[in-house]
Tab-separated table of N, CA and C in Angstrom:
chain	number	residue	atom	x	y	z
A	971	MET	N	-18.373	-18.738	36.580
A	971	MET	CA	-19.015	-17.448	36.515
A	971	MET	C	-17.982	-16.319	36.589
A	972	LEU	N	-16.967	-16.514	37.432
A	972	LEU	CA	-15.909	-15.519	37.549
A	972	LEU	C	-15.188	-15.343	36.214
A	973	LEU	N	-15.023	-16.444	35.501
A	973	LEU	CA	-14.350	-16.397	34.202
A	973	LEU	C	-15.128	-15.518	33.211
A	974	ILE	N	-16.427	-15.593	33.235
A	974	ILE	CA	-17.269	-14.769	32.352
A	974	ILE	C	-17.096	-13.295	32.691
A	975	TRP	N	-17.067	-12.949	33.983
A	975	TRP	CA	-16.886	-11.549	34.390
A	975	TRP	C	-15.504	-11.025	33.994
A	976	VAL	N	-14.499	-11.869	34.119
A	976	VAL	CA	-13.147	-11.474	33.713
A	976	VAL	C	-13.104	-11.238	32.205
A	977	LEU	N	-13.735	-12.123	31.432
A	977	LEU	CA	-13.782	-11.980	29.983
A	977	LEU	C	-14.520	-10.701	29.584
A	978	LEU	N	-15.676	-10.452	30.188
A	978	LEU	CA	-16.449	-9.240	29.883
A	978	LEU	C	-15.681	-7.980	30.281
A	979	GLY	N	-15.006	-8.016	31.415
A	979	GLY	CA	-14.200	-6.866	31.840
A	979	GLY	C	-13.053	-6.603	30.879
A	980	SER	N	-12.429	-7.667	30.398
A	980	SER	CA	-11.339	-7.514	29.432
A	980	SER	C	-11.838	-6.904	28.130
A	981	VAL	N	-12.950	-7.386	27.627
A	981	VAL	CA	-13.522	-6.856	26.389
A	981	VAL	C	-13.898	-5.392	26.567
A	982	ALA	N	-14.504	-5.052	27.698
A	982	ALA	CA	-14.881	-3.661	27.957
A	982	ALA	C	-13.641	-2.773	28.078
A	983	GLY	N	-12.598	-3.248	28.732
A	983	GLY	CA	-11.367	-2.472	28.875
A	983	GLY	C	-10.699	-2.215	27.538
A	984	ILE	N	-10.627	-3.234	26.704
A	984	ILE	CA	-10.029	-3.069	25.377
A	984	ILE	C	-10.865	-2.109	24.537
A	985	GLY	N	-12.173	-2.248	24.595
A	985	GLY	CA	-13.056	-1.338	23.872
A	985	GLY	C	-12.884	0.103	24.319
A	986	LEU	N	-12.720	0.317	25.625
A	986	LEU	CA	-12.511	1.657	26.155
A	986	LEU	C	-11.182	2.242	25.679
A	987	MET	N	-10.131	1.427	25.635
A	987	MET	CA	-8.840	1.911	25.139
A	987	MET	C	-8.921	2.300	23.666
A	988	ILE	N	-9.629	1.523	22.877
A	988	ILE	CA	-9.797	1.841	21.454
A	988	ILE	C	-10.578	3.136	21.296
A	989	LEU	N	-11.641	3.312	22.066
A	989	LEU	CA	-12.450	4.524	21.999
A	989	LEU	C	-11.638	5.753	22.401
A	990	LEU	N	-10.867	5.654	23.482
A	990	LEU	CA	-10.029	6.770	23.909
A	990	LEU	C	-8.965	7.113	22.856
A	991	ASN	N	-8.365	6.092	22.287
A	991	ASN	CA	-7.367	6.297	21.240
A	991	ASN	C	-7.981	7.065	20.065
A	992	HIS	N	-9.171	6.680	19.680
A	992	HIS	CA	-9.856	7.342	18.573
A	992	HIS	C	-10.254	8.774	18.937
A	993	ARG	N	-10.812	8.977	20.109
A	993	ARG	CA	-11.267	10.310	20.550
A	993	ARG	C	-10.113	11.300	20.720
A	994	LEU	N	-8.968	10.809	21.179
A	994	LEU	CA	-7.817	11.680	21.393
A	994	LEU	C	-7.020	11.917	20.111
A	995	GLY	N	-7.415	11.270	19.016
A	995	GLY	CA	-6.737	11.465	17.745
A	995	GLY	C	-5.357	10.835	17.680
A	996	LEU	N	-5.173	9.744	18.405
A	996	LEU	CA	-3.867	9.091	18.442
A	996	LEU	C	-3.717	8.029	17.357
A	997	ASN	N	-4.701	7.928	16.491
A	997	ASN	CA	-4.671	6.893	15.455
A	997	ASN	C	-4.469	7.520	14.074
A	998	THR	N	-3.332	8.123	13.856
A	998	THR	CA	-3.048	8.764	12.589
A	998	THR	C	-2.624	7.721	11.565
A	999	PRO	N	-3.409	7.531	10.506
A	999	PRO	CA	-3.031	6.544	9.502
A	999	PRO	C	-1.841	7.025	8.673
A	1000	ALA	N	-1.061	6.087	8.192
A	1000	ALA	CA	0.120	6.414	7.394
A	1000	ALA	C	-0.286	7.013	6.055
A	1001	GLU	N	0.618	7.813	5.519
A	1001	GLU	CA	0.406	8.442	4.224
A	1001	GLU	C	1.765	8.652	3.574
A	1002	ILE	N	1.799	8.540	2.263
A	1002	ILE	CA	3.014	8.836	1.505
A	1002	ILE	C	2.875	10.286	1.065
A	1003	ALA	N	3.607	11.167	1.699
A	1003	ALA	CA	3.401	12.609	1.540
A	1003	ALA	C	3.678	13.110	0.126
A	1004	SER	N	4.702	12.559	-0.529
A	1004	SER	CA	5.080	13.038	-1.854
A	1004	SER	C	5.923	11.968	-2.540
A	1005	MET	N	6.261	12.223	-3.781
A	1005	MET	CA	7.126	11.290	-4.496
A	1005	MET	C	8.514	11.278	-3.855
A	1006	ASP	N	8.974	12.422	-3.370
A	1006	ASP	CA	10.265	12.468	-2.662
A	1006	ASP	C	10.236	11.608	-1.403
A	1007	ASP	N	9.113	11.621	-0.696
A	1007	ASP	CA	8.946	10.781	0.490
A	1007	ASP	C	9.024	9.309	0.098
A	1008	ALA	N	8.361	8.936	-0.992
A	1008	ALA	CA	8.395	7.546	-1.464
A	1008	ALA	C	9.818	7.136	-1.843
A	1009	LEU	N	10.525	8.013	-2.548
A	1009	LEU	CA	11.911	7.712	-2.935
A	1009	LEU	C	12.815	7.569	-1.716
A	1010	ARG	N	12.606	8.414	-0.726
A	1010	ARG	CA	13.392	8.340	0.509
A	1010	ARG	C	13.141	7.007	1.221
A	1011	ARG	N	11.887	6.598	1.282
A	1011	ARG	CA	11.545	5.331	1.940
A	1011	ARG	C	12.171	4.142	1.213
A	1012	LEU	N	12.156	4.174	-0.126
A	1012	LEU	CA	12.771	3.092	-0.891
A	1012	LEU	C	14.282	3.056	-0.678
A	1013	ASP	N	14.894	4.224	-0.610
A	1013	ASP	CA	16.343	4.281	-0.393
A	1013	ASP	C	16.707	3.756	0.993
A	1014	ILE	N	15.874	4.012	1.968
A	1014	ILE	CA	16.116	3.486	3.320
A	1014	ILE	C	15.927	1.977	3.335
A	1015	ASP	N	14.897	1.488	2.653
A	1015	ASP	CA	14.612	0.058	2.649
A	1015	ASP	C	15.677	-0.723	1.894
A	1016	GLN	N	16.076	-0.203	0.754
A	1016	GLN	CA	17.123	-0.850	-0.039
A	1016	GLN	C	18.118	0.221	-0.453
A	1017	VAL	N	19.207	0.292	0.269
A	1017	VAL	CA	20.215	1.322	0.022
A	1017	VAL	C	20.686	1.226	-1.430
A	1018	GLY	N	20.685	2.355	-2.090
A	1018	GLY	CA	21.146	2.393	-3.465
A	1018	GLY	C	20.052	2.186	-4.498
A	1019	PHE	N	18.801	2.155	-4.084
A	1019	PHE	CA	17.703	2.033	-5.052
A	1019	PHE	C	17.705	3.278	-5.932
A	1020	GLU	N	17.912	3.099	-7.222
A	1020	GLU	CA	17.916	4.223	-8.156
A	1020	GLU	C	16.621	4.210	-8.939
A	1021	ALA	N	15.852	5.269	-8.821
A	1021	ALA	CA	14.558	5.355	-9.484
A	1021	ALA	C	14.718	5.657	-10.958
A	1022	GLY	N	13.886	5.011	-11.763
A	1022	GLY	CA	13.820	5.295	-13.185
A	1022	GLY	C	12.830	6.421	-13.437
A	1023	ASP	N	12.412	6.547	-14.684
A	1023	ASP	CA	11.507	7.629	-15.060
A	1023	ASP	C	10.047	7.338	-14.719
A	1024	ALA	N	9.647	6.065	-14.711
A	1024	ALA	CA	8.246	5.711	-14.469
A	1024	ALA	C	7.942	5.760	-12.974
A	1025	ARG	N	7.035	6.667	-12.607
A	1025	ARG	CA	6.667	6.855	-11.189
A	1025	ARG	C	5.193	7.160	-11.091
A	1026	LEU	N	4.571	6.680	-10.013
A	1026	LEU	CA	3.152	6.924	-9.798
A	1026	LEU	C	2.880	7.079	-8.316
A	1027	LEU	N	2.208	8.154	-7.949
A	1027	LEU	CA	1.731	8.356	-6.584
A	1027	LEU	C	0.213	8.380	-6.647
A	1028	ALA	N	-0.435	7.492	-5.915
A	1028	ALA	CA	-1.892	7.419	-5.937
A	1028	ALA	C	-2.497	8.728	-5.452
A	1029	ASP	N	-3.675	9.034	-5.933
A	1029	ASP	CA	-4.334	10.288	-5.580
A	1029	ASP	C	-4.653	10.397	-4.094
A	1030	ASP	N	-4.896	9.255	-3.441
A	1030	ASP	CA	-5.186	9.279	-2.008
A	1030	ASP	C	-3.920	9.216	-1.150
A	1031	ARG	N	-2.762	9.175	-1.795
A	1031	ARG	CA	-1.452	9.137	-1.133
A	1031	ARG	C	-1.290	7.917	-0.223
A	1032	ARG	N	-1.945	6.822	-0.594
A	1032	ARG	CA	-1.857	5.593	0.185
A	1032	ARG	C	-0.983	4.541	-0.499
A	1033	SER	N	-0.546	4.817	-1.744
A	1033	SER	CA	0.317	3.881	-2.446
A	1033	SER	C	1.139	4.608	-3.506
A	1034	ALA	N	2.241	3.962	-3.899
A	1034	ALA	CA	3.117	4.514	-4.929
A	1034	ALA	C	3.818	3.370	-5.644
A	1035	LEU	N	4.116	3.585	-6.917
A	1035	LEU	CA	4.880	2.652	-7.728
A	1035	LEU	C	6.039	3.410	-8.355
A	1036	ILE	N	7.240	2.846	-8.248
A	1036	ILE	CA	8.430	3.498	-8.790
A	1036	ILE	C	9.290	2.435	-9.469
A	1037	GLU	N	9.633	2.702	-10.727
A	1037	GLU	CA	10.476	1.783	-11.473
A	1037	GLU	C	11.934	1.937	-11.046
A	1038	GLU	N	12.627	0.811	-10.912
A	1038	GLU	CA	14.056	0.856	-10.610
A	1038	GLU	C	14.830	1.013	-11.912
A	1039	LYS	N	15.750	1.929	-11.909
A	1039	LYS	CA	16.541	2.239	-13.103
A	1039	LYS	C	17.365	1.022	-13.525
A	1040	GLY	N	17.252	0.670	-14.796
A	1040	GLY	CA	18.066	-0.401	-15.339
A	1040	GLY	C	17.505	-1.801	-15.201
A	1041	SER	N	16.724	-2.087	-14.169
A	1041	SER	CA	16.251	-3.452	-13.959
A	1041	SER	C	14.808	-3.660	-14.410
A	1042	GLY	N	14.014	-2.607	-14.460
A	1042	GLY	CA	12.602	-2.746	-14.796
A	1042	GLY	C	11.765	-3.215	-13.619
A	1043	ARG	N	12.402	-3.517	-12.506
A	1043	ARG	CA	11.688	-3.927	-11.295
A	1043	ARG	C	10.937	-2.728	-10.741
A	1044	LEU	N	9.791	-2.966	-10.126
A	1044	LEU	CA	8.996	-1.882	-9.557
A	1044	LEU	C	9.024	-1.936	-8.042
A	1045	GLY	N	9.206	-0.795	-7.429
A	1045	GLY	CA	9.074	-0.670	-5.983
A	1045	GLY	C	7.640	-0.265	-5.685
A	1046	LEU	N	6.947	-1.043	-4.872
A	1046	LEU	CA	5.562	-0.768	-4.487
A	1046	LEU	C	5.547	-0.360	-3.031
A	1047	LEU	N	4.965	0.795	-2.744
A	1047	LEU	CA	4.796	1.259	-1.371
A	1047	LEU	C	3.300	1.319	-1.085
A	1048	ALA	N	2.895	0.782	0.048
A	1048	ALA	CA	1.485	0.782	0.422
A	1048	ALA	C	1.358	1.186	1.890
A	1049	ALA	N	0.587	2.227	2.142
A	1049	ALA	CA	0.339	2.668	3.515
A	1049	ALA	C	-0.633	1.693	4.155
A	1050	ARG	N	-0.199	1.098	5.237
A	1050	ARG	CA	-1.022	0.132	5.970
A	1050	ARG	C	-0.946	0.476	7.446
A	1051	GLY	N	-2.072	0.790	8.042
A	1051	GLY	CA	-2.079	1.158	9.452
A	1051	GLY	C	-1.288	2.429	9.662
A	1052	ASP	N	-0.296	2.382	10.547
A	1052	ASP	CA	0.509	3.579	10.811
A	1052	ASP	C	1.888	3.504	10.162
A	1053	GLY	N	2.076	2.559	9.233
A	1053	GLY	CA	3.359	2.411	8.560
A	1053	GLY	C	3.187	2.215	7.064
A	1054	VAL	N	4.305	2.071	6.383
A	1054	VAL	CA	4.309	1.845	4.940
A	1054	VAL	C	5.002	0.520	4.666
A	1055	VAL	N	4.322	-0.348	3.914
A	1055	VAL	CA	4.856	-1.651	3.541
A	1055	VAL	C	5.455	-1.524	2.142
A	1056	ILE	N	6.626	-2.118	1.942
A	1056	ILE	CA	7.306	-2.042	0.651
A	1056	ILE	C	7.492	-3.450	0.096
A	1057	ARG	N	7.173	-3.588	-1.197
A	1057	ARG	CA	7.416	-4.826	-1.929
A	1057	ARG	C	8.106	-4.460	-3.242
A	1058	TYR	N	8.921	-5.360	-3.737
A	1058	TYR	CA	9.590	-5.173	-5.020
A	1058	TYR	C	8.980	-6.150	-6.011
A	1059	LEU	N	8.417	-5.610	-7.085
A	1059	LEU	CA	7.675	-6.423	-8.038
A	1059	LEU	C	8.555	-6.798	-9.226
A	1060	GLU	N	8.641	-8.099	-9.445
A	1060	GLU	CA	9.393	-8.671	-10.551
A	1060	GLU	C	8.465	-9.622	-11.288
A	1061	PRO	N	8.865	-10.132	-12.461
A	1061	PRO	CA	8.009	-11.095	-13.153
A	1061	PRO	C	7.628	-12.260	-12.241
A	1062	GLY	N	6.333	-12.551	-12.206
A	1062	GLY	CA	5.810	-13.625	-11.372
A	1062	GLY	C	5.299	-13.174	-10.018
A	1063	SER	N	5.487	-11.922	-9.659
A	1063	SER	CA	5.069	-11.470	-8.335
A	1063	SER	C	3.654	-10.890	-8.311
A	1064	VAL	N	3.074	-10.636	-9.470
A	1064	VAL	CA	1.718	-10.069	-9.534
A	1064	VAL	C	0.726	-11.161	-9.896
A	1065	LYS	N	-0.330	-11.264	-9.104
A	1065	LYS	CA	-1.400	-12.219	-9.393
A	1065	LYS	C	-2.409	-11.602	-10.358
A	1066	SER	N	-2.818	-10.344	-10.091
A	1066	SER	CA	-3.731	-9.642	-10.999
A	1066	SER	C	-3.713	-8.151	-10.699
A	1067	ALA	N	-4.011	-7.382	-11.735
A	1067	ALA	CA	-4.165	-5.934	-11.616
A	1067	ALA	C	-5.372	-5.577	-12.479
A	1068	LYS	N	-6.511	-5.383	-11.838
A	1068	LYS	CA	-7.758	-5.154	-12.563
A	1068	LYS	C	-8.239	-3.728	-12.363
A	1069	MET	N	-8.816	-3.188	-13.413
A	1069	MET	CA	-9.441	-1.877	-13.322
A	1069	MET	C	-10.774	-2.057	-12.605
A	1070	GLY	N	-11.007	-1.248	-11.598
A	1070	GLY	CA	-12.236	-1.348	-10.832
A	1070	GLY	C	-13.244	-0.314	-11.282
A	1071	GLU	N	-14.158	-0.002	-10.400
A	1071	GLU	CA	-15.123	1.052	-10.659
A	1071	GLU	C	-14.369	2.343	-10.892
A	1072	GLY	N	-14.684	3.019	-11.952
A	1072	GLY	CA	-13.982	4.256	-12.241
A	1072	GLY	C	-12.591	3.961	-12.743
A	1073	ARG	N	-11.583	4.510	-12.100
A	1073	ARG	CA	-10.216	4.408	-12.598
A	1073	ARG	C	-9.282	3.711	-11.619
A	1074	ASP	N	-9.793	3.090	-10.606
A	1074	ASP	CA	-8.956	2.441	-9.600
A	1074	ASP	C	-8.366	1.138	-10.127
A	1075	ILE	N	-7.193	0.784	-9.598
A	1075	ILE	CA	-6.553	-0.489	-9.921
A	1075	ILE	C	-6.601	-1.361	-8.679
A	1076	MET	N	-7.183	-2.545	-8.808
A	1076	MET	CA	-7.181	-3.515	-7.721
A	1076	MET	C	-6.018	-4.472	-7.958
A	1077	LEU	N	-5.019	-4.390	-7.092
A	1077	LEU	CA	-3.788	-5.152	-7.259
A	1077	LEU	C	-3.731	-6.296	-6.260
A	1078	ARG	N	-3.470	-7.491	-6.774
A	1078	ARG	CA	-3.250	-8.663	-5.926
A	1078	ARG	C	-1.892	-9.250	-6.276
A	1079	LEU	N	-1.093	-9.455	-5.252
A	1079	LEU	CA	0.236	-10.018	-5.446
A	1079	LEU	C	0.240	-11.510	-5.157
A	1080	ASP	N	1.235	-12.179	-5.663
A	1080	ASP	CA	1.418	-13.596	-5.384
A	1080	ASP	C	2.216	-13.727	-4.088
A	1081	ASP	N	1.711	-13.087	-3.051
A	1081	ASP	CA	2.347	-13.024	-1.738
A	1081	ASP	C	1.220	-13.026	-0.710
A	1082	PHE	N	1.016	-14.144	-0.042
A	1082	PHE	CA	-0.123	-14.265	0.866
A	1082	PHE	C	-0.045	-13.309	2.058
A	1083	THR	N	1.116	-12.743	2.327
A	1083	THR	CA	1.243	-11.818	3.454
A	1083	THR	C	0.862	-10.390	3.083
A	1084	PHE	N	0.621	-10.139	1.801
A	1084	PHE	CA	0.294	-8.793	1.331
A	1084	PHE	C	-1.165	-8.783	0.886
A	1085	ALA	N	-2.015	-8.102	1.652
A	1085	ALA	CA	-3.444	-8.034	1.330
A	1085	ALA	C	-3.659	-7.256	0.038
A	1086	PRO	N	-4.738	-7.562	-0.690
A	1086	PRO	CA	-5.025	-6.818	-1.926
A	1086	PRO	C	-5.034	-5.310	-1.682
A	1087	LEU	N	-4.602	-4.573	-2.703
A	1087	LEU	CA	-4.427	-3.135	-2.613
A	1087	LEU	C	-5.234	-2.445	-3.700
A	1088	THR	N	-5.898	-1.350	-3.357
A	1088	THR	CA	-6.581	-0.527	-4.342
A	1088	THR	C	-5.776	0.748	-4.533
A	1089	ILE	N	-5.335	0.969	-5.767
A	1089	ILE	CA	-4.583	2.171	-6.119
A	1089	ILE	C	-5.569	3.142	-6.745
A	1090	GLN	N	-5.851	4.240	-6.055
A	1090	GLN	CA	-6.853	5.202	-6.517
A	1090	GLN	C	-6.216	6.239	-7.430
A	1091	LEU	N	-6.769	6.346	-8.638
A	1091	LEU	CA	-6.267	7.289	-9.627
A	1091	LEU	C	-7.427	8.046	-10.260
A	1092	GLU	N	-7.173	9.268	-10.663
A	1092	GLU	CA	-8.189	10.090	-11.326
A	1092	GLU	C	-8.157	9.928	-12.839
A	1093	ASP	N	-6.976	9.693	-13.399
A	1093	ASP	CA	-6.806	9.650	-14.845
A	1093	ASP	C	-6.948	8.227	-15.368
A	1094	THR	N	-7.924	8.006	-16.244
A	1094	THR	CA	-8.185	6.678	-16.787
A	1094	THR	C	-7.007	6.166	-17.614
A	1095	HIS	N	-6.416	7.024	-18.420
A	1095	HIS	CA	-5.290	6.619	-19.272
A	1095	HIS	C	-4.107	6.147	-18.418
A	1096	THR	N	-3.793	6.890	-17.378
A	1096	THR	CA	-2.693	6.516	-16.481
A	1096	THR	C	-2.997	5.197	-15.784
A	1097	ALA	N	-4.226	5.047	-15.308
A	1097	ALA	CA	-4.616	3.811	-14.626
A	1097	ALA	C	-4.507	2.612	-15.565
A	1098	ARG	N	-4.970	2.750	-16.801
A	1098	ARG	CA	-4.900	1.650	-17.766
A	1098	ARG	C	-3.444	1.286	-18.078
A	1099	ARG	N	-2.601	2.296	-18.268
A	1099	ARG	CA	-1.189	2.067	-18.576
A	1099	ARG	C	-0.495	1.305	-17.442
A	1100	TRP	N	-0.749	1.720	-16.181
A	1100	TRP	CA	-0.121	1.053	-15.047
A	1100	TRP	C	-0.712	-0.332	-14.809
A	1101	ALA	N	-2.006	-0.514	-15.030
A	1101	ALA	CA	-2.612	-1.844	-14.885
A	1101	ALA	C	-2.006	-2.809	-15.901
A	1102	ASP	N	-1.807	-2.355	-17.131
A	1102	ASP	CA	-1.172	-3.192	-18.152
A	1102	ASP	C	0.262	-3.528	-17.767
A	1103	ARG	N	0.963	-2.545	-17.253
A	1103	ARG	CA	2.351	-2.761	-16.839
A	1103	ARG	C	2.424	-3.777	-15.691
A	1104	LEU	N	1.513	-3.661	-14.733
A	1104	LEU	CA	1.487	-4.605	-13.617
A	1104	LEU	C	1.087	-6.007	-14.079
A	1105	ASN	N	0.121	-6.082	-14.981
A	1105	ASN	CA	-0.296	-7.391	-15.499
A	1105	ASN	C	0.817	-8.066	-16.281
A	1106	ALA	N	1.723	-7.306	-16.857
A	1106	ALA	CA	2.863	-7.881	-17.569
A	1106	ALA	C	3.799	-8.619	-16.606
A	1107	LEU	N	3.662	-8.384	-15.310
A	1107	LEU	CA	4.493	-9.043	-14.302
A	1107	LEU	C	3.864	-10.328	-13.755
A	1108	GLN	N	2.753	-10.754	-14.351
A	1108	GLN	CA	2.128	-11.993	-13.917
A	1108	GLN	C	2.975	-13.185	-14.345
A	1109	ALA	N	2.823	-14.276	-13.604
A	1109	ALA	CA	3.593	-15.498	-13.912
A	1109	ALA	C	3.072	-16.170	-15.159
C-alpha cells in the first residue's frame, strides 16, 4: 500500500512541476530565427560548411534546408523541443518526401532516430520543387 502512495505522490509531483513550468513560461520551443541563424548553426555543427544557392526556411521557422556548395548535399535543420537537430542529407538518406494537405512536405529519413518532419510552406511551387529534390535522395 505504501508503494502505491509513493507512486501516486511521484506522479502528482511530476505533474505539478510540468504545470508550473508551463504557467511560468519556461518552456520556450526552439525556432530558427532566420536564414543567417540556420547558416550559423550549420557552421558551428560542421566547421567550414559553405552554403550553395538553394536555401529554404519553413514558414513556421521550425525547419530549414540548405544546399552545400559543390557537393549537392543538403543540411537539414529541425527545431525539436528546445534545440535544433541537424542532419546532412545525401543519396540514400531520404525515405520519402510527400506533399501533404495544402503545401506541406512530410519528410521521412532513413534514420530511425529522426522522427518524421513536416516542413510548412505557403508556396505550392516551392514545396513541389523541394519535395522532388528530396525524393531524388531516396535509395
